[in-house]
PDB file of C-alpha atoms in Angstrom:
ATOM      1  CA  UNK A   1      -6.274  18.688  -2.226  1.00 94.00           C
ATOM      2  CA  UNK A   2      -5.019  15.629  -4.035  1.00 96.00           C
ATOM      3  CA  UNK A   3      -2.442  12.854  -3.863  1.00 97.00           C
ATOM      4  CA  UNK A   4      -0.964  11.891  -7.227  1.00 96.00           C
ATOM      5  CA  UNK A   5       0.015   8.403  -8.387  1.00 92.00           C
ATOM      6  CA  UNK A   6       3.579   8.932  -7.127  1.00 93.00           C
ATOM      7  CA  UNK A   7       2.446   9.751  -3.573  1.00 93.00           C
ATOM      8  CA  UNK A   8       2.967  13.515  -3.893  1.00 95.00           C
ATOM      9  CA  UNK A   9       0.534  15.739  -2.003  1.00 96.00           C
ATOM     10  CA  UNK A  10      -0.902  18.918  -3.573  1.00 96.00           C
ATOM     11  CA  UNK A  11      -2.964  21.843  -2.316  1.00 94.00           C
ATOM     12  CA  UNK A  12      -4.635  24.101  -4.914  1.00 93.00           C
ATOM     13  CA  UNK A  13      -2.331  22.657  -7.575  1.00 93.00           C
ATOM     14  CA  UNK A  14       0.901  23.369  -5.687  1.00 96.00           C
ATOM     15  CA  UNK A  15       2.990  20.563  -4.205  1.00 95.00           C
ATOM     16  CA  UNK A  16       3.167  20.277  -0.441  1.00 95.00           C
ATOM     17  CA  UNK A  17       6.924  20.166   0.020  1.00 93.00           C
ATOM     18  CA  UNK A  18       7.011  20.075   3.823  1.00 94.00           C
ATOM     19  CA  UNK A  19       7.068  16.349   4.591  1.00 92.00           C
ATOM     20  CA  UNK A  20       5.912  16.969   8.161  1.00 94.00           C
ATOM     21  CA  UNK A  21       2.775  18.727   6.879  1.00 94.00           C
ATOM     22  CA  UNK A  22       1.964  15.904   4.441  1.00 94.00           C
ATOM     23  CA  UNK A  23       2.502  13.430   7.274  1.00 94.00           C
ATOM     24  CA  UNK A  24       0.119  15.397   9.500  1.00 93.00           C
ATOM     25  CA  UNK A  25      -2.539  15.304   6.765  1.00 94.00           C
ATOM     26  CA  UNK A  26      -1.923  11.573   6.301  1.00 95.00           C
ATOM     27  CA  UNK A  27      -2.645  10.999   9.987  1.00 94.00           C
ATOM     28  CA  UNK A  28      -6.208  12.358   9.586  1.00 96.00           C
ATOM     29  CA  UNK A  29      -6.899  10.715   6.213  1.00 97.00           C
ATOM     30  CA  UNK A  30      -9.981   8.466   6.121  1.00 96.00           C
ATOM     31  CA  UNK A  31     -11.667   6.376   3.452  1.00 96.00           C
ATOM     32  CA  UNK A  32     -15.439   6.041   3.356  1.00 95.00           C
ATOM     33  CA  UNK A  33     -17.364   2.912   2.371  1.00 93.00           C
ATOM     34  CA  UNK A  34     -18.101   4.476  -1.047  1.00 95.00           C
ATOM     35  CA  UNK A  35     -14.336   4.761  -1.725  1.00 94.00           C
ATOM     36  CA  UNK A  36     -14.131   8.542  -1.189  1.00 96.00           C
ATOM     37  CA  UNK A  37     -11.157   9.950   0.723  1.00 97.00           C
ATOM     38  CA  UNK A  38     -11.529  12.620   3.391  1.00 97.00           C
ATOM     39  CA  UNK A  39      -9.305  14.580   5.746  1.00 96.00           C
ATOM     40  CA  UNK A  40     -11.149  14.507   9.065  1.00 95.00           C
ATOM     41  CA  UNK A  41     -10.302  16.624  12.086  1.00 90.00           C
ATOM     42  CA  UNK A  42     -12.488  17.427  15.101  1.00 90.00           C
ATOM     43  CA  UNK A  43     -13.268  20.825  13.559  1.00 92.00           C
ATOM     44  CA  UNK A  44     -13.366  20.149   9.828  1.00 92.00           C
ATOM     45  CA  UNK A  45     -13.891  17.601   7.081  1.00 94.00           C
ATOM     46  CA  UNK A  46     -12.500  18.051   3.540  1.00 94.00           C
ATOM     47  CA  UNK A  47     -12.601  15.761   0.530  1.00 96.00           C
ATOM     48  CA  UNK A  48      -9.286  14.785  -1.068  1.00 97.00           C
ATOM     49  CA  UNK A  49      -8.695  13.278  -4.516  1.00 97.00           C
ATOM     50  CA  UNK A  50      -6.427  10.230  -4.532  1.00 97.00           C
ATOM     51  CA  UNK A  51      -5.262   9.150  -7.998  1.00 95.00           C
ATOM     52  CA  UNK A  52      -4.251   5.589  -7.028  1.00 94.00           C
ATOM     53  CA  UNK A  53      -3.495   4.910  -3.382  1.00 95.00           C
ATOM     54  CA  UNK A  54      -2.681   7.441  -0.682  1.00 96.00           C
ATOM     55  CA  UNK A  55       0.608   5.830   0.324  1.00 97.00           C
ATOM     56  CA  UNK A  56       3.597   4.089  -1.238  1.00 98.00           C
ATOM     57  CA  UNK A  57       5.459   1.135   0.265  1.00 98.00           C
ATOM     58  CA  UNK A  58       9.057   2.214  -0.267  1.00 98.00           C
ATOM     59  CA  UNK A  59      11.010  -0.364   1.730  1.00 98.00           C
ATOM     60  CA  UNK A  60      10.712  -4.047   2.626  1.00 98.00           C
ATOM     61  CA  UNK A  61      12.320  -5.756   5.597  1.00 98.00           C
ATOM     62  CA  UNK A  62      12.300  -9.548   5.896  1.00 97.00           C
ATOM     63  CA  UNK A  63      12.779 -11.385   9.190  1.00 97.00           C
ATOM     64  CA  UNK A  64      12.924 -15.162   9.374  1.00 95.00           C
ATOM     65  CA  UNK A  65      12.081 -17.640   6.622  1.00 93.00           C
ATOM     66  CA  UNK A  66       9.326 -19.918   5.427  1.00 91.00           C
ATOM     67  CA  UNK A  67       5.737 -19.643   6.625  1.00 91.00           C
ATOM     68  CA  UNK A  68       6.669 -17.780   9.782  1.00 94.00           C
ATOM     69  CA  UNK A  69       8.773 -15.100   8.072  1.00 97.00           C
ATOM     70  CA  UNK A  70       7.663 -11.537   8.748  1.00 98.00           C
ATOM     71  CA  UNK A  71       7.418  -9.028   5.899  1.00 98.00           C
ATOM     72  CA  UNK A  72       7.502  -5.424   7.148  1.00 98.00           C
ATOM     73  CA  UNK A  73       6.897  -2.514   4.805  1.00 98.00           C
ATOM     74  CA  UNK A  74       7.821   1.132   5.426  1.00 98.00           C
ATOM     75  CA  UNK A  75       5.580   3.674   3.716  1.00 97.00           C
ATOM     76  CA  UNK A  76       6.514   7.051   2.315  1.00 96.00           C
ATOM     77  CA  UNK A  77       4.869   8.490   5.468  1.00 96.00           C
ATOM     78  CA  UNK A  78       7.236   6.442   7.651  1.00 95.00           C
ATOM     79  CA  UNK A  79       4.556   4.021   8.871  1.00 96.00           C
ATOM     80  CA  UNK A  80       5.605   0.399   9.373  1.00 98.00           C
ATOM     81  CA  UNK A  81       3.072  -2.208   8.258  1.00 98.00           C
ATOM     82  CA  UNK A  82       3.521  -5.966   8.696  1.00 98.00           C
ATOM     83  CA  UNK A  83       1.806  -8.191   6.122  1.00 98.00           C
ATOM     84  CA  UNK A  84      -0.606 -10.376   8.087  1.00 97.00           C
ATOM     85  CA  UNK A  85      -4.276 -11.285   8.264  1.00 96.00           C
ATOM     86  CA  UNK A  86      -5.252  -7.714   9.223  1.00 97.00           C
ATOM     87  CA  UNK A  87      -2.898  -6.123   6.653  1.00 98.00           C
ATOM     88  CA  UNK A  88      -3.122  -8.281   3.540  1.00 98.00           C
ATOM     89  CA  UNK A  89      -1.148  -7.947   0.346  1.00 98.00           C
ATOM     90  CA  UNK A  90      -3.100  -7.928  -2.902  1.00 96.00           C
ATOM     91  CA  UNK A  91      -2.089  -7.637  -6.536  1.00 95.00           C
ATOM     92  CA  UNK A  92      -4.429  -5.873  -8.947  1.00 94.00           C
ATOM     93  CA  UNK A  93      -3.889  -5.543 -12.691  1.00 90.00           C
ATOM     94  CA  UNK A  94      -3.477  -2.185 -14.416  1.00 86.00           C
ATOM     95  CA  UNK A  95      -6.318  -2.148 -16.972  1.00 86.00           C
ATOM     96  CA  UNK A  96      -4.346  -0.177 -19.560  1.00 88.00           C
ATOM     97  CA  UNK A  97      -1.043  -2.085 -19.420  1.00 88.00           C
ATOM     98  CA  UNK A  98      -1.988  -5.429 -17.794  1.00 86.00           C
ATOM     99  CA  UNK A  99       0.979  -4.849 -15.435  1.00 88.00           C
ATOM    100  CA  UNK A 100       0.651  -5.965 -11.811  1.00 91.00           C
ATOM    101  CA  UNK A 101      -0.213  -3.277  -9.232  1.00 94.00           C
ATOM    102  CA  UNK A 102       0.607  -4.601  -5.737  1.00 97.00           C
ATOM    103  CA  UNK A 103      -0.846  -3.075  -2.554  1.00 98.00           C
ATOM    104  CA  UNK A 104      -0.801  -3.620   1.191  1.00 98.00           C
ATOM    105  CA  UNK A 105      -3.560  -2.508   3.520  1.00 98.00           C
ATOM    106  CA  UNK A 106      -2.134   0.074   5.920  1.00 97.00           C
ATOM    107  CA  UNK A 107      -5.205   0.895   8.020  1.00 95.00           C
ATOM    108  CA  UNK A 108      -8.965   1.380   7.770  1.00 92.00           C
ATOM    109  CA  UNK A 109      -9.272   0.889   3.994  1.00 93.00           C
ATOM    110  CA  UNK A 110      -6.133   2.918   3.232  1.00 97.00           C
ATOM    111  CA  UNK A 111      -3.585   1.104   1.082  1.00 97.00           C
ATOM    112  CA  UNK A 112       0.008   1.616   0.061  1.00 98.00           C
ATOM    113  CA  UNK A 113       1.046   0.707  -3.473  1.00 97.00           C
ATOM    114  CA  UNK A 114       4.344  -1.156  -3.491  1.00 98.00           C
ATOM    115  CA  UNK A 115       7.004   0.650  -5.492  1.00 97.00           C
ATOM    116  CA  UNK A 116       8.568  -1.344  -8.306  1.00 95.00           C
ATOM    117  CA  UNK A 117      11.840  -2.136  -6.438  1.00 97.00           C
ATOM    118  CA  UNK A 118       9.868  -3.314  -3.394  1.00 98.00           C
ATOM    119  CA  UNK A 119       7.635  -5.496  -5.571  1.00 97.00           C
ATOM    120  CA  UNK A 120      10.670  -7.019  -7.310  1.00 95.00           C
ATOM    121  CA  UNK A 121      12.191  -7.784  -3.904  1.00 96.00           C
ATOM    122  CA  UNK A 122       8.903  -9.413  -2.889  1.00 96.00           C
ATOM    123  CA  UNK A 123       8.792 -11.498  -6.078  1.00 95.00           C
ATOM    124  CA  UNK A 124      12.341 -12.708  -5.349  1.00 95.00           C
ATOM    125  CA  UNK A 125      10.984 -14.087  -2.062  1.00 95.00           C
ATOM    126  CA  UNK A 126       8.056 -15.795  -3.806  1.00 94.00           C
ATOM    127  CA  UNK A 127       7.564 -19.522  -4.047  1.00 93.00           C
ATOM    128  CA  UNK A 128       5.094 -21.983  -5.455  1.00 92.00           C
ATOM    129  CA  UNK A 129       2.613 -23.361  -2.915  1.00 89.00           C
ATOM    130  CA  UNK A 130      -0.350 -25.687  -3.125  1.00 85.00           C
ATOM    131  CA  UNK A 131      -3.298 -23.590  -1.903  1.00 80.00           C
ATOM    132  CA  UNK A 132      -6.950 -24.541  -2.212  1.00 78.00           C
ATOM    133  CA  UNK A 133      -6.294 -27.301  -4.713  1.00 82.00           C
ATOM    134  CA  UNK A 134      -4.215 -25.100  -7.029  1.00 83.00           C
ATOM    135  CA  UNK A 135      -0.544 -24.240  -7.246  1.00 86.00           C
ATOM    136  CA  UNK A 136      -0.078 -20.533  -6.592  1.00 90.00           C
ATOM    137  CA  UNK A 137       2.945 -18.248  -6.613  1.00 93.00           C
ATOM    138  CA  UNK A 138       3.238 -15.970  -3.597  1.00 95.00           C
ATOM    139  CA  UNK A 139       4.856 -15.132  -0.287  1.00 97.00           C
ATOM    140  CA  UNK A 140       4.362 -16.031   3.364  1.00 96.00           C
ATOM    141  CA  UNK A 141       4.203 -13.566   6.229  1.00 97.00           C
ATOM    142  CA  UNK A 142       3.120 -14.415   9.784  1.00 97.00           C
ATOM    143  CA  UNK A 143       1.658 -17.761   8.653  1.00 95.00           C
ATOM    144  CA  UNK A 144      -0.498 -16.141   5.939  1.00 95.00           C
ATOM    145  CA  UNK A 145       0.039 -16.890   2.250  1.00 95.00           C
ATOM    146  CA  UNK A 146      -0.367 -13.974  -0.158  1.00 96.00           C
ATOM    147  CA  UNK A 147      -0.647 -14.826  -3.877  1.00 94.00           C
ATOM    148  CA  UNK A 148       1.395 -12.577  -6.149  1.00 93.00           C
ATOM    149  CA  UNK A 149       0.235 -13.894  -9.504  1.00 80.00           C
ATOM    150  CA  UNK A 150      -0.980 -16.810 -11.534  1.00 72.00           C
ATOM    151  CA  UNK A 151       1.316 -19.523 -12.820  1.00 65.00           C
ATOM    152  CA  UNK A 152       0.955 -20.335 -16.505  1.00 62.00           C
TER     153      UNK A 152
END
């Protein structure tokens, strides 16, 4: 089994087109300390290849404003994740293109990559803040500041 970069699930090379089946598999997905992904049920354990991240953040909801605003993300598996201390946002850099690759921690080492429209919406909410002696560009959610990139 594998999950491609676009969040599509495959079994023996064929796409899993039943969303409810992919969602069931997602509910038993685990990530080990070595970075390997596994589907774990009481009766079985099977390795799964994940090309980037197992989930996509496909929608952003914003409640409130300023430091106390709440950023809620809906994944392609219909999970709602609020950016906070336990579910941080991070922005990696694509090594081949140097483009930003934003993620949010969903649960237990499993991340969702923010889709481009969601990331653009997040950037629109961004502001410059003085953090740790440096001016950073990022967003607030539940009194946590999440840097989105460096200011030149």
